[in-house]
Coordinates of C-alpha atoms and ligand atoms in Angstrom, one line a residue:
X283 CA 144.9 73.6 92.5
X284 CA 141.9 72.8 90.4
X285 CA 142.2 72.4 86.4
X286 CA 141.2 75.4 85.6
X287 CA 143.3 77.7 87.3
X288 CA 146.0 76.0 86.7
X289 CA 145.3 76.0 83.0
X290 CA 144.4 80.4 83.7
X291 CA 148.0 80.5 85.7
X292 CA 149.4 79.3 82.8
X293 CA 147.7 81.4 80.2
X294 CA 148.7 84.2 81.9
X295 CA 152.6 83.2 82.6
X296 CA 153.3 82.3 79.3
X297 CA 151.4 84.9 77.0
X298 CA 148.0 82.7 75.8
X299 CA 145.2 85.1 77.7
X300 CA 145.3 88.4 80.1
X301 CA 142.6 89.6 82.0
X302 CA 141.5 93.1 79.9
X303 CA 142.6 96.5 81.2
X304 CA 144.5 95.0 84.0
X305 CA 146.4 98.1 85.2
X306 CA 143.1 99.7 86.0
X307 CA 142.0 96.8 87.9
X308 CA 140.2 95.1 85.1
X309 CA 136.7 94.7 83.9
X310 CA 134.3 92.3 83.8
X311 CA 133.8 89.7 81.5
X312 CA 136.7 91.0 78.8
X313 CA 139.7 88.7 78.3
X314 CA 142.6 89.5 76.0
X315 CA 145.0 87.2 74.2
X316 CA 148.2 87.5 74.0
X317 CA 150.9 86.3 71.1
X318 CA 150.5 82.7 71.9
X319 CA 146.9 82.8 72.5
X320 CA 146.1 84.9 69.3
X321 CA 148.0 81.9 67.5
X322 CA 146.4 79.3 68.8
X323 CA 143.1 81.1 68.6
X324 CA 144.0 81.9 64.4
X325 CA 144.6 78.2 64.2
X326 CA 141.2 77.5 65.7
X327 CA 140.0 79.8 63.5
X328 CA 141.8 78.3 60.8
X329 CA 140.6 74.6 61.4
X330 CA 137.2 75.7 61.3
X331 CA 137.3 77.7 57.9
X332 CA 138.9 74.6 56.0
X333 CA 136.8 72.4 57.4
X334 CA 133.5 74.2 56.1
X335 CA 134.8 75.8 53.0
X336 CA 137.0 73.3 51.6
X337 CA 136.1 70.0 53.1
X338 CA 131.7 70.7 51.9
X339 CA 130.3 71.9 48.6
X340 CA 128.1 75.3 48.1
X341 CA 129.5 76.8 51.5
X342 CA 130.3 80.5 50.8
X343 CA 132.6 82.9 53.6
X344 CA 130.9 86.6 54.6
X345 CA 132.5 89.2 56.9
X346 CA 129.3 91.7 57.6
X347 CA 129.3 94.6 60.1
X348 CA 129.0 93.8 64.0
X349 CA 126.9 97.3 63.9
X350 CA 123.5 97.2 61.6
X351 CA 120.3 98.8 61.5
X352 CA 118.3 98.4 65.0
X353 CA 115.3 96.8 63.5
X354 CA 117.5 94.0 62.8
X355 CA 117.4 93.1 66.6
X356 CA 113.1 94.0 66.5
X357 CA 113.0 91.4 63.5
X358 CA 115.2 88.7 65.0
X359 CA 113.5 88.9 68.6
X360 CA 116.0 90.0 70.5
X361 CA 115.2 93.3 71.6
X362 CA 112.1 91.1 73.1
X363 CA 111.6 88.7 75.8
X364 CA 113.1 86.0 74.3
X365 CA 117.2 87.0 74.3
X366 CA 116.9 88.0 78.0
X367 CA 118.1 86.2 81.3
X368 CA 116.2 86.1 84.5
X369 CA 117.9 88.0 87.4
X370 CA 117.7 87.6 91.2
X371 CA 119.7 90.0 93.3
X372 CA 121.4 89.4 96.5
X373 CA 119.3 91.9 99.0
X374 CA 122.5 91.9 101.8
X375 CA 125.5 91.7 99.1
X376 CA 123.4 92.6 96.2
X377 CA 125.6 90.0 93.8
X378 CA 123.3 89.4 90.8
X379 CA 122.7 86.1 89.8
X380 CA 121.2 84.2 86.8
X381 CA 117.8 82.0 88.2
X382 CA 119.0 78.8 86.5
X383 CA 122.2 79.5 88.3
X384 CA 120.5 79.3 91.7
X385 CA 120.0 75.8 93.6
X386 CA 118.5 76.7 96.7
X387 CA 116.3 79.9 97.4
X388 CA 119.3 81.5 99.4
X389 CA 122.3 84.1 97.8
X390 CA 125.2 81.6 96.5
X391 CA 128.0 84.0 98.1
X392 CA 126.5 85.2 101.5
X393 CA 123.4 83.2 101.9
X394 CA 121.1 86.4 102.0
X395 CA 117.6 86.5 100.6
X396 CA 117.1 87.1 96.9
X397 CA 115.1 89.4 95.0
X398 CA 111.9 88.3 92.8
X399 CA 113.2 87.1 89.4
X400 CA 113.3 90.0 87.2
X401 CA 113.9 89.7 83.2
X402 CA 117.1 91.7 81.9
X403 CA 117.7 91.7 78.2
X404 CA 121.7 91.1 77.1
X405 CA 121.9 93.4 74.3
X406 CA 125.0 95.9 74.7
X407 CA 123.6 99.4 73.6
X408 CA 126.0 102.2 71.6
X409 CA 125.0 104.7 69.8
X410 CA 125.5 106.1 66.3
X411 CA 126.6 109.5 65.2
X412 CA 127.3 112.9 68.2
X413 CA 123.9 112.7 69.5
X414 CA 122.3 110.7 72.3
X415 CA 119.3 110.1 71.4
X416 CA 116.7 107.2 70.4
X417 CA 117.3 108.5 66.5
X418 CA 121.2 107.0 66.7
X419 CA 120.5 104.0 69.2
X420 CA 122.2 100.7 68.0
X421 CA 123.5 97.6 69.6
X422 CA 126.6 95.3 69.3
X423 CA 125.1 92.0 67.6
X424 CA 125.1 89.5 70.2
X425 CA 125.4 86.2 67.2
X426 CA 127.0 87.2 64.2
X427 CA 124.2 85.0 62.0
X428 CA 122.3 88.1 61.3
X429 CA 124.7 89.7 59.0
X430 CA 123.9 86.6 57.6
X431 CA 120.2 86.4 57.0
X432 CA 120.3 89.6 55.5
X433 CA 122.8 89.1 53.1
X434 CA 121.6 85.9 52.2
X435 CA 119.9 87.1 48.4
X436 CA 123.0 89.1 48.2
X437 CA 125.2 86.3 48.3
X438 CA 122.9 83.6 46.9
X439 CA 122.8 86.1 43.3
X440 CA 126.4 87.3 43.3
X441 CA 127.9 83.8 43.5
X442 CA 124.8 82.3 41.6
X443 CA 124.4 79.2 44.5
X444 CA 121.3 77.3 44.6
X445 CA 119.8 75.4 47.2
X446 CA 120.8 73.8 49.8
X447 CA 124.2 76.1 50.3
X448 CA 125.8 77.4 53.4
X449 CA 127.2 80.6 54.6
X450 CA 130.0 80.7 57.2
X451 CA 131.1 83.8 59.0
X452 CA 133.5 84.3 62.4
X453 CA 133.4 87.1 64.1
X454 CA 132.8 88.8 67.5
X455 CA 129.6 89.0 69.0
X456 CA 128.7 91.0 72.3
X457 CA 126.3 89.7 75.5
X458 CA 125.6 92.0 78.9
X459 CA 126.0 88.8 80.4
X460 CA 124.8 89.3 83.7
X461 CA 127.3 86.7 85.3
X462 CA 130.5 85.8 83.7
X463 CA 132.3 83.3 84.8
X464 CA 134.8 80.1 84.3
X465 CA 137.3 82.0 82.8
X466 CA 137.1 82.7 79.1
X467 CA 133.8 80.4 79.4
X468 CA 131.0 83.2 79.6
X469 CA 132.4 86.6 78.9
X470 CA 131.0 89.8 77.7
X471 CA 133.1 90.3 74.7
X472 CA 133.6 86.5 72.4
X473 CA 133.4 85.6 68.6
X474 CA 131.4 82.9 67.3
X475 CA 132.0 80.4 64.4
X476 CA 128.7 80.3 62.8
X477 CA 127.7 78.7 59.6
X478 CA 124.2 78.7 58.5
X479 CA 122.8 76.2 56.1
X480 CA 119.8 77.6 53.9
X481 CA 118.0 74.1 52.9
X482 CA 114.4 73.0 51.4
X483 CA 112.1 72.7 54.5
X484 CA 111.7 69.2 53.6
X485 CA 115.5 68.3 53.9
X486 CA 115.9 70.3 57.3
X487 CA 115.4 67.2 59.3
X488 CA 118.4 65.2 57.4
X489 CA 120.6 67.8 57.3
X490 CA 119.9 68.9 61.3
X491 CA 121.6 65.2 61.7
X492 CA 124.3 65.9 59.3
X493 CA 125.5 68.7 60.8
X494 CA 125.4 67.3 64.1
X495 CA 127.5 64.6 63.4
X496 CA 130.3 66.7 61.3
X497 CA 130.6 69.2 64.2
X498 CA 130.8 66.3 66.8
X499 CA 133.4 64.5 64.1
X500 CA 135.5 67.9 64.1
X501 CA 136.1 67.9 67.7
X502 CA 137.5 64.6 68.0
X503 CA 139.8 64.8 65.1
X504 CA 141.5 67.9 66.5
X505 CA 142.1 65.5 69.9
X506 CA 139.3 66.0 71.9
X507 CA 138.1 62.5 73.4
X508 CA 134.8 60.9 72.6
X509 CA 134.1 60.3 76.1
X510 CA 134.5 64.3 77.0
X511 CA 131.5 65.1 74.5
X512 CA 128.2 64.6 74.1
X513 CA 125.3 66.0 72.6
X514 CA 122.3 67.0 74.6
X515 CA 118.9 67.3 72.7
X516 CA 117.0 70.8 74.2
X517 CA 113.6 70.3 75.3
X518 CA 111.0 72.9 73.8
X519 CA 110.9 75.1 76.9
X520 CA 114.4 75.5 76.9
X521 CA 115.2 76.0 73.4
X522 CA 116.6 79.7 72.1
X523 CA 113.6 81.6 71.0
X524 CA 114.2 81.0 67.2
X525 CA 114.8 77.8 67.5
X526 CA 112.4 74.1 66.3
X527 CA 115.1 71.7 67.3
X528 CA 118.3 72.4 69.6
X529 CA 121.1 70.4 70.1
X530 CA 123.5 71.4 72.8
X531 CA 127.3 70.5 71.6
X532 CA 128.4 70.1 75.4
X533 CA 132.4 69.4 77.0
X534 CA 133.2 68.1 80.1
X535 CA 135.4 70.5 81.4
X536 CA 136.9 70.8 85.0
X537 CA 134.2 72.6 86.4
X538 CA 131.5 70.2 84.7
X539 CA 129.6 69.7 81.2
X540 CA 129.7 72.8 79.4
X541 CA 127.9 74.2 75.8
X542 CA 130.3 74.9 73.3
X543 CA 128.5 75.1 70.0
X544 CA 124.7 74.7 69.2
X545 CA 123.3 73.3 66.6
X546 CA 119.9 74.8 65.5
X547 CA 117.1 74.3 63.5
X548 CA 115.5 77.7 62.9
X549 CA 113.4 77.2 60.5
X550 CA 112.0 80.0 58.5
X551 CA 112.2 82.4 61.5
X552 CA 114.4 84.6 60.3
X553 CA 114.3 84.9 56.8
X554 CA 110.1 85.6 57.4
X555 CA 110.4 87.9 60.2
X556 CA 113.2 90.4 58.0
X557 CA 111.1 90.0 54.9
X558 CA 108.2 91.0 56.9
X559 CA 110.1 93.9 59.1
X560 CA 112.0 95.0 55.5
X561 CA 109.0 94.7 53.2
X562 CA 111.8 93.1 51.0
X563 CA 111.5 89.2 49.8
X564 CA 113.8 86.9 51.2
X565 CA 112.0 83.7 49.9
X566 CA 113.9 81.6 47.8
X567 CA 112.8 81.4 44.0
X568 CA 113.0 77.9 42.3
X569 CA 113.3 77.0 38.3
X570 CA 109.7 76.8 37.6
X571 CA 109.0 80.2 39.4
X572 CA 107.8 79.1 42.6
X573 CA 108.7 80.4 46.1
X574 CA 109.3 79.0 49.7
X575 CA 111.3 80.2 52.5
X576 CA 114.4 78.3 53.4
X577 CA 114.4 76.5 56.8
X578 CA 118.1 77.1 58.5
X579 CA 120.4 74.7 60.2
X580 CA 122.6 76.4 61.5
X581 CA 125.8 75.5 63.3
X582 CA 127.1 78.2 66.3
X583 CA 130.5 77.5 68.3
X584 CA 132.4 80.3 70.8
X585 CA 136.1 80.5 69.3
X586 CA 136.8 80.8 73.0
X587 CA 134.9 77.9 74.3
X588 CA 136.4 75.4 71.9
X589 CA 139.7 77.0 72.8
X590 CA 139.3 76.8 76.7
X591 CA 137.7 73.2 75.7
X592 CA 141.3 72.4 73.8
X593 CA 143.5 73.4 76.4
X594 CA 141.3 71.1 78.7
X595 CA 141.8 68.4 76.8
X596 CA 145.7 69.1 75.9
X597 CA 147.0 70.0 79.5
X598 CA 148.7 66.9 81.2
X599 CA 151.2 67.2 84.3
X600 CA 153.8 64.2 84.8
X601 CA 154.9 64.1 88.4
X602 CA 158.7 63.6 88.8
X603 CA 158.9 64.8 85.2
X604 CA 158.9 63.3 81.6
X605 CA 162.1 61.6 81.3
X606 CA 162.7 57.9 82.3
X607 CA 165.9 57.7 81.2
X608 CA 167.7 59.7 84.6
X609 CA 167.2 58.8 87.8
X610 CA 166.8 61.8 89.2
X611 CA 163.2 63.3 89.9
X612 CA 162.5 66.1 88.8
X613 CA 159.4 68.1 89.7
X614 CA 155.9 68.1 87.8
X615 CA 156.3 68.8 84.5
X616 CA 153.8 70.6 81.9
X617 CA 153.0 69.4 78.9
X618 CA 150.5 71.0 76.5
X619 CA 149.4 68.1 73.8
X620 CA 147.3 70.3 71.7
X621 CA 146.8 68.6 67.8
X622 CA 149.5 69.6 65.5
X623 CA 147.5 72.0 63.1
X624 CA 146.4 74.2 66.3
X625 CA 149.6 74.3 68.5
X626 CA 150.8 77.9 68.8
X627 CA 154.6 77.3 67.6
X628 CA 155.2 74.7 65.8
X629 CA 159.5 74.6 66.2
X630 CA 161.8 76.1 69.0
X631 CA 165.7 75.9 68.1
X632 CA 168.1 75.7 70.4
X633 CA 171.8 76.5 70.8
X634 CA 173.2 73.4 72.8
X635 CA 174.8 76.0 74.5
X636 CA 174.9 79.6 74.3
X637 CA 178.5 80.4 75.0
X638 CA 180.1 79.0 71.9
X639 CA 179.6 81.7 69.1
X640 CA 179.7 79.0 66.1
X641 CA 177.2 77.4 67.4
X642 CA 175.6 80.9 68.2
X643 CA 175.3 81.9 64.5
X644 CA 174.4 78.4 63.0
X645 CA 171.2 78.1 65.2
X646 CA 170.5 81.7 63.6
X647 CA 171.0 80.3 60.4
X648 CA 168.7 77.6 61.1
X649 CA 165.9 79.7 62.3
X650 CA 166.0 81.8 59.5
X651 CA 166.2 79.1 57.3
X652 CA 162.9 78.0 59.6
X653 CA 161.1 81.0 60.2
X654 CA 159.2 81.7 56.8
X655 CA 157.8 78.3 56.9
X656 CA 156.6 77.8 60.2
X657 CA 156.0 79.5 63.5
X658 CA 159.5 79.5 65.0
X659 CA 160.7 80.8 68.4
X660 CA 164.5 80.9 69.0
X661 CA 165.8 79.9 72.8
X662 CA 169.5 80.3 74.3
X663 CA 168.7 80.3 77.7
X664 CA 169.1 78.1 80.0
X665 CA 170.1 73.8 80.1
X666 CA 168.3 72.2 77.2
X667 CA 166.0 70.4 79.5
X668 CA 164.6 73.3 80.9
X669 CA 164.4 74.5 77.8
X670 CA 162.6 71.2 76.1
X671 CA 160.3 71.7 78.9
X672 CA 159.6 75.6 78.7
X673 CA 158.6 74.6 74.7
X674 CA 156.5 70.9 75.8
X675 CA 154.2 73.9 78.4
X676 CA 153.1 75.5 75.7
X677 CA 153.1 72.9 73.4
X678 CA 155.8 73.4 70.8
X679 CA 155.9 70.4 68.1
X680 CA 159.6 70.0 67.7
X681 CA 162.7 71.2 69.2
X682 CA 166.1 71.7 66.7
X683 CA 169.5 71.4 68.5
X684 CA 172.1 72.8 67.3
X685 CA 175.1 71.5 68.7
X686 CA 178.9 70.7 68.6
X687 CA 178.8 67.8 66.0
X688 CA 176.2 70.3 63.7
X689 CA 179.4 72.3 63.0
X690 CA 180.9 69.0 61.5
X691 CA 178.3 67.1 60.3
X692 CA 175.6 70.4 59.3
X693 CA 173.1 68.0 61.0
X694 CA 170.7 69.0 63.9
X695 CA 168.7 66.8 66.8
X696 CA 165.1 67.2 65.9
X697 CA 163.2 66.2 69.3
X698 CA 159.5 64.8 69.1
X699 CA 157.2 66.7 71.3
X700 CA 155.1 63.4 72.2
X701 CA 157.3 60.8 71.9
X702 CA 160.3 62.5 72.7
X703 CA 162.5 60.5 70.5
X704 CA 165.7 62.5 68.9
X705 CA 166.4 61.9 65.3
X706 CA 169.3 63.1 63.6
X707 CA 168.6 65.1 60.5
X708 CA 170.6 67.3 57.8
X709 CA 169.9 71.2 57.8
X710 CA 169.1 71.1 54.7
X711 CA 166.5 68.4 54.7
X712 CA 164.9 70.3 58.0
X713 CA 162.3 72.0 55.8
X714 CA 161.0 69.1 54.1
X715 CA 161.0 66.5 56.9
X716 CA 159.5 69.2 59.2
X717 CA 156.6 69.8 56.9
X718 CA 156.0 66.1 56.2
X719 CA 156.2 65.5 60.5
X720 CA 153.7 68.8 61.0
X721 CA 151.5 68.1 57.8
X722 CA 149.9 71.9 57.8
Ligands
GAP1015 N1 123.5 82.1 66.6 C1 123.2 81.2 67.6 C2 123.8 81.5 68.9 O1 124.4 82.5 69.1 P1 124.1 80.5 71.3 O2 123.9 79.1 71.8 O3 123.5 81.6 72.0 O4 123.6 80.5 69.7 C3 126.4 79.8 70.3 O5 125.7 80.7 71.1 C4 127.8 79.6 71.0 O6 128.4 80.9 71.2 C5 127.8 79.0 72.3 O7 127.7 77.5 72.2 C6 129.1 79.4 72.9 O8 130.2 78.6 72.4 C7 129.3 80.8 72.3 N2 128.8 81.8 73.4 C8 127.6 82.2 73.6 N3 127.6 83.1 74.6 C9 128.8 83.2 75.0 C10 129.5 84.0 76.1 N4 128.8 84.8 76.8 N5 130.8 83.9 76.2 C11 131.5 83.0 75.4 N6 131.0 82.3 74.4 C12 129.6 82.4 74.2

């Protein structure tokens, strides 16, 4: 079985990602995540704020509305040309394709002839209010960075920021995309990490290279290797509309090199094009009274393209299991080596055996003890190994055994994810030493 269903087999078996509305057969494009999976995605999430608000100066958070005016979408360019695929249709199967999808002039699936290309744009239409009509049309914004640019004098006066300064949003963002596919790779439905850096036009260059490297940086120091990422500099003809420079953030995942994040130059596109479709100023006033618009870097990542990128990178299988100290072979086992800050759960505790009610209620008292301080899960069933194994799938931290001597001795068996090793520790240390191992 190749990678990637093995890594969707298990992302549906153990509660990471389902395919939406699946009692009704599903629909295309839409993924939802379940309680491990919302975790992991939070932690993403999570990584990504504290990296740009607390690790850099002048960066500022926003949460704006995924609906907004229409013209929004006239000013940006995306009701236009430029934010639409090209489309060939299969004439015998009629499956759609996108052209840059197609390697020969013949229908992937069937091998019937295709249709002329034919432009389709990937805004998702809704509409406002009880009436139909062109009055109440919106769209879903497909990039949150918008809400952005047109909040940017709001922010810039309420928090008093000069220039350069950043603004960093997450949310979800909507595409018609006309072929979905690899998974959570492409869908219909996503959200984006997006931070956009408001610089002098003169600095844009500098920064461009700065931001580059910090993004690169951020995936390898939550355990992606060097080797599986690379940065691929867009020539003009197939930049995004808006932008002057594009650099593809790219992962090489099962099914081949991949964009996860873009890094953009914009320039003043988008600040000139609302001030001009608003008749409000955007520009940027400096201390001696003159004006210039900002250029934008801006950094864009898919929360669920980093996240299928992580579980990539984390899933390992060791044939004839983990364990070198028994003979006996056991059969492939999983294990899930995400980085510590964005596993899932962080601690499973385990009963040694769940037939011995002393031991019963101490684990209980250990995972309460546990629970308010980390992401816990408590597990009686089944021998320890399978249950050491069940946590190491999913990529649980530590395991906590609570076993016979624990009743004596009120220590517990803490058990190293990665390493394995067992240390012996006092329950009422746990907290501390925990904390100090996880470091989050
Ligand atoms: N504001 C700039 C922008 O949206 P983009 O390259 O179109 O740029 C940025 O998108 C990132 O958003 C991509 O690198 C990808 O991670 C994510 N993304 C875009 N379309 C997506 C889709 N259909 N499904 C999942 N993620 C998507």
């Amino acid at each position: 079985m190749d990678l990637n269903k093995k890594i969707i087999s298990l992302c549906k078996r153990r509660g990471f990602i389902f395919p939406s509305s699946e009692i009704y057969e599903g629909i295309g494009g839409v993924y939802d995540f379940g309680p491990l999976g919302v975790e992991l995605k939070n932690n993403i999430k999570k990584a990504w704020r504290e990296e740009m608000l607390l690790k850099h100066d002048n960066i500022v958070g926003l949460d704006a509305s995924i609906l907004m005016n229409p013209k929004v979408w006239e000013a940006s360019g995306h009701l236009s040309a430029g934010f639409a695929d090209e489309l060939l249709e299969c004439k015998r199967c009629h499956k759609r394709f996108k052209a840059d999808e197609i390697k020969k002039d013949k229908c992937p699936e069937c091998g019937g002839e295709l249709s002329k290309p034919k432009k389709f744009n990937l805004m998702m239409k809704t509409f406002i209010g009880p009436v139909e009509d062109k009055a109440s049309l919106t769209y879903l914004r497909p990039e949150t960075c918008q809400g952005i640019y047109i909040n940017f004098l709001n922010v810039l006066n309420s928090m008093r920021l000069k220039i350069p300064l950043g603004i960093a949003q997450i949310g979800k963002s909507f595409r018609n995309e006309i072929n979905p596919k690899n998974f959570i790779f492409r869908t219909r439905e996503f959200e984006q990490m997006e931070m956009q850096w408001f610089c002098n036009p003169q600095d844009a260059d500098k920064y461009f290279d700065y931001w580059k490297n910090e993004r690169l940086n951020w995936y390898t120091k939550l355990g992606i290797k060097e080797e599986n990422l690379r940065a691929i500099e867009i020539p003009k003809k197939d930049r995004a509309h808006y932008a002057q420079r594009q650099v593809d953030i790219e992962y090489h995942f099962s099914f081949g090199w991949g964009e996860i994040e873009g890094i953009h130059n914009r320039g003043d596109w988008d600040l000139k094009n609302h001030s001009k479709y608003s008749g409000k100023d955007l520009s940027y006033t400096q201390e001696d009274g003159s004006k210039y618009y900002p250029y934008i870097i801006e950094t864009s990542v898919g929360v669920e393209r980093s996240l299928l990128a992580f579980l990539n990178e984390a899933y390992q299988e060791v044939k004839g299991g983990r364990t070198t100290t028994t003979k006996s072979i056991k059969e492939t086992e999983v294990l899930l080596k995400l980085a510590k800050c964005l596993a899932p759960i962080k601690i499973s505790i385990l009963p040694l055996v769940k037939n011995k009610p002393e031991i019963i209620k101490r684990a209980k008292e250990v995972y309460r003890i546990l629970k308010p301080n980390f992401m816990c899960q408590y597990d009686e069933v089944a021998s320890i190994g399978k249950r050491y194994r069940r946590g190491d799938e999913i990529g649980v931290l530590f395991a906590v055994t609570i076993d016979f001597d624990t009743l004596k001795d009120k220590k517990v068996t803490i058990r190293d994810r990665d390493t394995m090793g067992q240390e012996r520790v006092k329950i009422k240390d746990l907290i501390n030493i925990l904390k100090e191992k996880i470091n989050v």
